[in-house]
mmCIF file of C-alpha atoms in Angstrom:
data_model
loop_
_atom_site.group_PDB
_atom_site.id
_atom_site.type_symbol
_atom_site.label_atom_id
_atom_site.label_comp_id
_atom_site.label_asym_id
_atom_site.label_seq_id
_atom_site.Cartn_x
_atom_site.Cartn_y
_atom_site.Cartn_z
ATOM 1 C CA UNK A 66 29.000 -0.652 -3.331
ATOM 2 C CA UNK A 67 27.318 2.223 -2.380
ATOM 3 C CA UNK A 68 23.971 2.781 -1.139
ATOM 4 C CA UNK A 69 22.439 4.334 -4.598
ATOM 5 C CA UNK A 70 24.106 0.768 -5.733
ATOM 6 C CA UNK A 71 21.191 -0.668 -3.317
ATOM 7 C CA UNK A 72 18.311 1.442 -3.627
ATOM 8 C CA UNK A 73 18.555 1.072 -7.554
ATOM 9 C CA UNK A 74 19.453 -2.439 -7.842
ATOM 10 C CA UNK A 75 22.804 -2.512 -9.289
ATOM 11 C CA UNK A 76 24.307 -3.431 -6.547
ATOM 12 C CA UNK A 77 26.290 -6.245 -8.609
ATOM 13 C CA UNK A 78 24.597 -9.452 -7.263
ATOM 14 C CA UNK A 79 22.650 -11.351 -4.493
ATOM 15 C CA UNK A 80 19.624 -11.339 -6.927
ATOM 16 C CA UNK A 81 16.219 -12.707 -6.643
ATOM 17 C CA UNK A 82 16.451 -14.905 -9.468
ATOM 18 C CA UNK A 83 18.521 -17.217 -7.979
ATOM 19 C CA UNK A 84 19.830 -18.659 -4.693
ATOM 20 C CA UNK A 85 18.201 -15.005 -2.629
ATOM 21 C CA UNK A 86 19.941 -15.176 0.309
ATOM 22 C CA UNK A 87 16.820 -13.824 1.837
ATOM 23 C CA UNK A 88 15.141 -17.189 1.656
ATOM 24 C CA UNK A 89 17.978 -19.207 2.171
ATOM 25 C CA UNK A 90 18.897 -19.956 6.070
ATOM 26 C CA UNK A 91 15.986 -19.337 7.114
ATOM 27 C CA UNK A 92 16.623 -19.652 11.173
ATOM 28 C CA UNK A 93 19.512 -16.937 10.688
ATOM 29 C CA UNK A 94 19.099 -13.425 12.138
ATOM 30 C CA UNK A 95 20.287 -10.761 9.808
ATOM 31 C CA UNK A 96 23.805 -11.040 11.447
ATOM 32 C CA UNK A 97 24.242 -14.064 11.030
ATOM 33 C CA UNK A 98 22.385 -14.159 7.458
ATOM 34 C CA UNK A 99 24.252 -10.876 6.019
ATOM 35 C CA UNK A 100 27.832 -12.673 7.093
ATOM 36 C CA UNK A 101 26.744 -15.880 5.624
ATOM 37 C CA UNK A 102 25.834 -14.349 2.208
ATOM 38 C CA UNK A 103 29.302 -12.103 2.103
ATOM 39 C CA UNK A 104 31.356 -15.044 2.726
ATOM 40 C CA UNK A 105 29.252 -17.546 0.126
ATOM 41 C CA UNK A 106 27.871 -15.382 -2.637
ATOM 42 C CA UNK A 107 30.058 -13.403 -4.711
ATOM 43 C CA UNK A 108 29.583 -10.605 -6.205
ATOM 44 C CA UNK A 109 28.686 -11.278 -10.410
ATOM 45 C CA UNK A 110 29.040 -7.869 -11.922
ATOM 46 C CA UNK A 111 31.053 -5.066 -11.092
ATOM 47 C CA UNK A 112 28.477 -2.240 -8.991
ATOM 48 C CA UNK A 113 26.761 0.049 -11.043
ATOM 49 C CA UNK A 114 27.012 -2.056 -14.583
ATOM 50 C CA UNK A 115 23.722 -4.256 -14.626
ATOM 51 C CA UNK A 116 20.510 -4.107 -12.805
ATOM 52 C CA UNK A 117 19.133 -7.131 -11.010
ATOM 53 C CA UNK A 118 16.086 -6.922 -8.204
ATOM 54 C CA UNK A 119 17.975 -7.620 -5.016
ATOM 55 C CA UNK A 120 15.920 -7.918 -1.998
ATOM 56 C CA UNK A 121 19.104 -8.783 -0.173
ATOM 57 C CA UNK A 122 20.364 -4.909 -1.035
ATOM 58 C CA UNK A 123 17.271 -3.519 0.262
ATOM 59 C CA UNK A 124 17.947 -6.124 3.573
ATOM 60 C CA UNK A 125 21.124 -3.860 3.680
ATOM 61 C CA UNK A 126 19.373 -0.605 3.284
ATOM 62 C CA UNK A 127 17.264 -1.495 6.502
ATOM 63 C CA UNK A 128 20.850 -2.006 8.549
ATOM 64 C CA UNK A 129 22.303 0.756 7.358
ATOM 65 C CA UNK A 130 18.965 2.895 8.558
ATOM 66 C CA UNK A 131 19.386 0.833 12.263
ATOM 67 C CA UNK A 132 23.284 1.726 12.352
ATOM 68 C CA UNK A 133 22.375 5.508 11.504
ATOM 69 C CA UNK A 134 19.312 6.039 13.568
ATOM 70 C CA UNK A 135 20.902 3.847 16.754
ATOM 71 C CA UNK A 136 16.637 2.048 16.467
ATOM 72 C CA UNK A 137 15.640 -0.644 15.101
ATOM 73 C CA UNK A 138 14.150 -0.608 11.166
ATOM 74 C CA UNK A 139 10.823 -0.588 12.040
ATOM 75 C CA UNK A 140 10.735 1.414 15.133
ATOM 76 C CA UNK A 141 12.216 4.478 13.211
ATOM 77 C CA UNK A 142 10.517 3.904 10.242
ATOM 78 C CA UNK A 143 7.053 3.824 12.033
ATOM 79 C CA UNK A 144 7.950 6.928 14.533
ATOM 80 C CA UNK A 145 9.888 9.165 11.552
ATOM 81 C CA UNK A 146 7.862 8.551 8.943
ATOM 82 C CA UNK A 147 4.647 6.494 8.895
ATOM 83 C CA UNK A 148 3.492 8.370 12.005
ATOM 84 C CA UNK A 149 3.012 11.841 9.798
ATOM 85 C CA UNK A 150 1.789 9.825 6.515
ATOM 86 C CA UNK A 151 -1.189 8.734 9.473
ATOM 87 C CA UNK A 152 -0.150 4.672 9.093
ATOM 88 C CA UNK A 153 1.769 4.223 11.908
ATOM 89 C CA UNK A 154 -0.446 1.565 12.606
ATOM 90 C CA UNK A 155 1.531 -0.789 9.815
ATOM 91 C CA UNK A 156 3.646 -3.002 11.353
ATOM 92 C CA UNK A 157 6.366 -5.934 10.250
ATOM 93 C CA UNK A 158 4.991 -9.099 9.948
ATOM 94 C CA UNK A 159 5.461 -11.795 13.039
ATOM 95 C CA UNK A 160 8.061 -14.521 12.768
ATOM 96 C CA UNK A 161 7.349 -17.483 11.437
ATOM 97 C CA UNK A 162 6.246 -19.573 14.915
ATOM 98 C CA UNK A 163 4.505 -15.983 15.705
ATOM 99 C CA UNK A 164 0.589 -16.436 15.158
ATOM 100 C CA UNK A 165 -0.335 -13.569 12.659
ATOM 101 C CA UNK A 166 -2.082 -10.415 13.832
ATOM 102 C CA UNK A 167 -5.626 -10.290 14.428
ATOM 103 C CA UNK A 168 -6.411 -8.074 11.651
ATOM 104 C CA UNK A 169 -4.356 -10.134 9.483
ATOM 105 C CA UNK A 170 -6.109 -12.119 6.304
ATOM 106 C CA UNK A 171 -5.407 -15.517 5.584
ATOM 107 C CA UNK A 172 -3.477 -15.985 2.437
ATOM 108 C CA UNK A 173 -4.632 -18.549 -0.188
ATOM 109 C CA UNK A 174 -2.293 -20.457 -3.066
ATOM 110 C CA UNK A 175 -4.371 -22.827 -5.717
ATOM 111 C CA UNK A 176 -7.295 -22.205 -3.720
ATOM 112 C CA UNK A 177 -6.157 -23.599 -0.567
ATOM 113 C CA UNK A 178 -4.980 -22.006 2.503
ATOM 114 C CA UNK A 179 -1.350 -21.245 3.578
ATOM 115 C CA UNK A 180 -0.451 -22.738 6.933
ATOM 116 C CA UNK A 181 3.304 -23.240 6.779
ATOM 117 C CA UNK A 182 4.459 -19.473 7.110
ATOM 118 C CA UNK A 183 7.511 -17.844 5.537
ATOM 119 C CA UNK A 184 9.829 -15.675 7.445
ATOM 120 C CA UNK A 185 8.387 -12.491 6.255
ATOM 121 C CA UNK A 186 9.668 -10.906 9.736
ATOM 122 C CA UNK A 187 13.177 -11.191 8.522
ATOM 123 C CA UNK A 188 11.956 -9.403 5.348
ATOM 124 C CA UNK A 189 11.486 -6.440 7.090
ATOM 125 C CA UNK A 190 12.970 -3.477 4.981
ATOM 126 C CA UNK A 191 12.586 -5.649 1.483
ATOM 127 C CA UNK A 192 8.872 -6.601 1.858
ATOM 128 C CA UNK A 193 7.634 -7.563 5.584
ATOM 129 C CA UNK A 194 5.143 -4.949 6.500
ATOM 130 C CA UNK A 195 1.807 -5.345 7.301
ATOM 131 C CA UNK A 196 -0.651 -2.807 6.396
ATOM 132 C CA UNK A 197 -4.106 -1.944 4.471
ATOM 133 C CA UNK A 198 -4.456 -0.358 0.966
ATOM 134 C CA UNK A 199 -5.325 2.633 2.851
ATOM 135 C CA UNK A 200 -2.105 2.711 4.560
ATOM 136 C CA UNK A 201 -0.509 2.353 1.899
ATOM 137 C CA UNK A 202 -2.344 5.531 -0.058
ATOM 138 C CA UNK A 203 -1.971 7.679 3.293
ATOM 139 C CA UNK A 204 2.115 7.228 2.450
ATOM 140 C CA UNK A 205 2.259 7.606 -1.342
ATOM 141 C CA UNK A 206 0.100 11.076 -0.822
ATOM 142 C CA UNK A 207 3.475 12.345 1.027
ATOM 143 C CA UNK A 208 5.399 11.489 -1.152
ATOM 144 C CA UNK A 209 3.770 12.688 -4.571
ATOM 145 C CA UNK A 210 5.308 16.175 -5.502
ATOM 146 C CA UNK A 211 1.584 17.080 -4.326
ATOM 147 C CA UNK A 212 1.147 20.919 -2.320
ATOM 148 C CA UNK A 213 -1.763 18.785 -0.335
ATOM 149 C CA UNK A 214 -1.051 17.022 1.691
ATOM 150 C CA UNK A 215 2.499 18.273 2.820
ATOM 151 C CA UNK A 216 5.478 15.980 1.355
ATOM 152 C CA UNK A 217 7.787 14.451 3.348
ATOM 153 C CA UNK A 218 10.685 15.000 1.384
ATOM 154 C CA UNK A 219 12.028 18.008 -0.426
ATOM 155 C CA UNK A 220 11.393 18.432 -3.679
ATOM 156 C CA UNK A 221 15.289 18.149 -4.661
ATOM 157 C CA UNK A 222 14.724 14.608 -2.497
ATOM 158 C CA UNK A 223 11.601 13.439 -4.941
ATOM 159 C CA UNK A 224 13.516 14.227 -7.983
ATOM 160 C CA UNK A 225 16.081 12.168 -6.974
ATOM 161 C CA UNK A 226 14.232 9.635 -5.656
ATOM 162 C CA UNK A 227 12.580 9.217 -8.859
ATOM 163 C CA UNK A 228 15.476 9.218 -11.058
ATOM 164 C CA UNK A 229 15.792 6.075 -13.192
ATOM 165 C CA UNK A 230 19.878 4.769 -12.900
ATOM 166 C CA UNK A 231 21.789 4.272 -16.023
ATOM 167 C CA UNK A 232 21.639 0.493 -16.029
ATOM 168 C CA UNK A 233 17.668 0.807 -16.050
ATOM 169 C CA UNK A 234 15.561 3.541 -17.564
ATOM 170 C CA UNK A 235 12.544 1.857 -15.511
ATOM 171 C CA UNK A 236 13.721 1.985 -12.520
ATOM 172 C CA UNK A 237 14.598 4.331 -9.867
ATOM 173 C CA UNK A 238 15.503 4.650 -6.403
ATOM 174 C CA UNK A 239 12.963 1.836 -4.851
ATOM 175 C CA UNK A 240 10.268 2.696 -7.774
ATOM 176 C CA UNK A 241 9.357 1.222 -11.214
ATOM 177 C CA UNK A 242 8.464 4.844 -13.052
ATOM 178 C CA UNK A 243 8.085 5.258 -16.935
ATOM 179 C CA UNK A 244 7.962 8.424 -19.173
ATOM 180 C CA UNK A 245 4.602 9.653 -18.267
ATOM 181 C CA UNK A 246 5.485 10.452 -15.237
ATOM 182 C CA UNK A 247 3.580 7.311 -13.307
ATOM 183 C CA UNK A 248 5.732 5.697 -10.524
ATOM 184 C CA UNK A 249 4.749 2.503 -8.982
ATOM 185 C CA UNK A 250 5.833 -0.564 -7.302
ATOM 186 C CA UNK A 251 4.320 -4.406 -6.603
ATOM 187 C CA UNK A 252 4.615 -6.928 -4.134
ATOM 188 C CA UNK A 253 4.322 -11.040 -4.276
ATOM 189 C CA UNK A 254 4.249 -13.789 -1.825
ATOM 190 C CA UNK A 255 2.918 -16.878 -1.634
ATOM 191 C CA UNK A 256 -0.915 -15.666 -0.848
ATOM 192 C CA UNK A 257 -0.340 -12.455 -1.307
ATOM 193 C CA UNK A 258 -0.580 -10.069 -4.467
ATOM 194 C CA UNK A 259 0.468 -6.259 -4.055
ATOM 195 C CA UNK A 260 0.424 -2.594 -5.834
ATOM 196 C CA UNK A 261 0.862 1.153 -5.562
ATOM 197 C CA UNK A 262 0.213 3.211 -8.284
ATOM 198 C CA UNK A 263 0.971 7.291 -8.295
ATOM 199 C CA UNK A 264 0.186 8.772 -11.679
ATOM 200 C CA UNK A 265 0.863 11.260 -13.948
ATOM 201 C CA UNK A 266 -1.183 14.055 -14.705
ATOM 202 C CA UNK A 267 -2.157 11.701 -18.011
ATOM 203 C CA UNK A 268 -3.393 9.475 -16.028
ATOM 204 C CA UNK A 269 -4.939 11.891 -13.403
ATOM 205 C CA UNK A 270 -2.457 12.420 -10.619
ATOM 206 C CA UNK A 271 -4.641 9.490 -8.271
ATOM 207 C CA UNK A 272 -2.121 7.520 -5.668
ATOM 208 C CA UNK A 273 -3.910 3.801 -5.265
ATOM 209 C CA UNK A 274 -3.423 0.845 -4.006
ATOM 210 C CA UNK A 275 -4.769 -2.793 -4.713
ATOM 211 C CA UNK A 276 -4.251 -6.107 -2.416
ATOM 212 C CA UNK A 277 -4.886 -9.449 -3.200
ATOM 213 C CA UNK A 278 -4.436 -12.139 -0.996
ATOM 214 C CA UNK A 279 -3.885 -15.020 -3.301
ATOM 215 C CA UNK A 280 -1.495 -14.952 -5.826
ATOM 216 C CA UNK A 281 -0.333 -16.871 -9.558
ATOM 217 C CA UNK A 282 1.680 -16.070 -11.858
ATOM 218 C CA UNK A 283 0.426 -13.143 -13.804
ATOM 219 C CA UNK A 284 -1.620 -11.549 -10.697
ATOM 220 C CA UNK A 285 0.893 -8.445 -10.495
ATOM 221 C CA UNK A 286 -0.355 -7.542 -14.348
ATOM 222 C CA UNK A 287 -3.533 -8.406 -13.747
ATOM 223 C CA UNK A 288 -3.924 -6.147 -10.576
ATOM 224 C CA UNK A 289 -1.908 -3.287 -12.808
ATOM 225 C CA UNK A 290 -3.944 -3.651 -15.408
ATOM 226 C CA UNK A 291 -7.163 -3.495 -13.697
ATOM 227 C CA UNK A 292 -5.889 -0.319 -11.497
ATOM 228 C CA UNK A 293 -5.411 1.899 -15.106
ATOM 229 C CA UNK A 294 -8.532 0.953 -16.657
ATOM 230 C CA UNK A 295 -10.351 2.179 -13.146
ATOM 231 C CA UNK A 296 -7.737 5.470 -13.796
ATOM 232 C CA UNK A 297 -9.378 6.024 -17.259
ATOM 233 C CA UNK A 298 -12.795 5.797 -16.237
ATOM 234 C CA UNK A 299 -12.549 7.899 -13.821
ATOM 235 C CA UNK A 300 -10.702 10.335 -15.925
ATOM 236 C CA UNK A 301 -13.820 9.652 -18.781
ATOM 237 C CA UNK A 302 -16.088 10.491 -16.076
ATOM 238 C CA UNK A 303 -14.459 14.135 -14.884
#
């Protein structure tokens, strides 16, 4: 398995569509969780053949980063690269006996509060940061093959980035992209409803991003949806 095996999700297995070990064991530290999974979960196709969302892979990704760097994920992530997109502020979620931040909403599911909390802090480099729509924009304008602001990649690091593998045309390298050149990606908890959008220049060229802190079943399309008819007004408009 190699690491373009877990940025693209082909890594072979330890999907989200069944048993994720990142939901299973739930009192495990990534140590203990990562051996667990090895030694239980087998492997179901051979890397590279099929592609299957793995937040387990992307778990991986954020170890890999740690053994690398010699910091923790989010300490290097937030210093490296947040820092010069101007949201270092984002930060992982707390653990799950953690009260949340301050600034943090409360998350709704059928109308009602959540009050038994996940451990999203575990999550880290698959889906526990905390952060603000603005945040969010601030980082997809460095990375958006854009002369202003600066990128923080090359451009020979974009292109790559944003090339789809071979088991999935509509998918890249941590990116959902399509043939118009928009790239984009959601997010979905219990409570909590996700997007970032960068465009093509059909579309615009606009980076957004659209938070919803509730969630059912088709609130990822909705939110999408919603997002490119505000595109093509504006674009009516100018």
């Amino acid at each position: 398995i190699t690491l373009h095996h877990l940025l693209t999700h082909t890594s072979g297995g330890w999907t989200n569509q069944k048993n994720d070990p990142m939901f299973r064991n739930i009192n495990m530290d990534h140590k203990e969780m990562i051996t667990w999974t090895l030694k239980n979960q087998a492997l179901e196709n051979s890397p590279g053949e099929k592609y299957a969302y793995s937040n387990f892979g992307y778990c991986l990704v954020g170890r890999i980063i740690e053994r690398l760097t010699g910091q923790s994920y989010d300490e290097y992530v937030r210093h490296n690269i947040l820092r010069s997109c101007g949201a270092e502020a984002m930060t992982i979620a707390g653990k799950m006996d953690e009260p949340k931040d301050e600034h943090e909403v409360v998350y709704y599911q059928d109308n009602k509060p959540i009050t038994n909390r996940m451990n999203v802090h575990r999550m880290d480099s698959h889906g526990g940061w905390v952060g603000t729509p603005t945040q969010l924009v601030n980082f997809a304008l460095r990375v958006d093959g854009q002369p202003s602001p600066e990128d923080i990649l090359k451009p020979e690091s974009l292109k790559l980035m944003l090339r789809p593998s071979e088991a999935n045309k509509g998918y890249a390298s941590g990116w959902e992209v399509d043939t118009y050149g928009n790239y984009w990606h959601s997010g979905g908890l219990p409570g909590l409803s996700t997007m970032l959008i960068r465009t093509g220049r059909a579309y615009g060229d606009f980076c957004s991003a659209g938070f919803i802190n509730s969630r059912d079943n088709e609130a990822g399309d909705k939110l999408m949806g919603l997002m490119f008819r505000i595109f093509k007004a504006i674009r009516r408009k100018v």
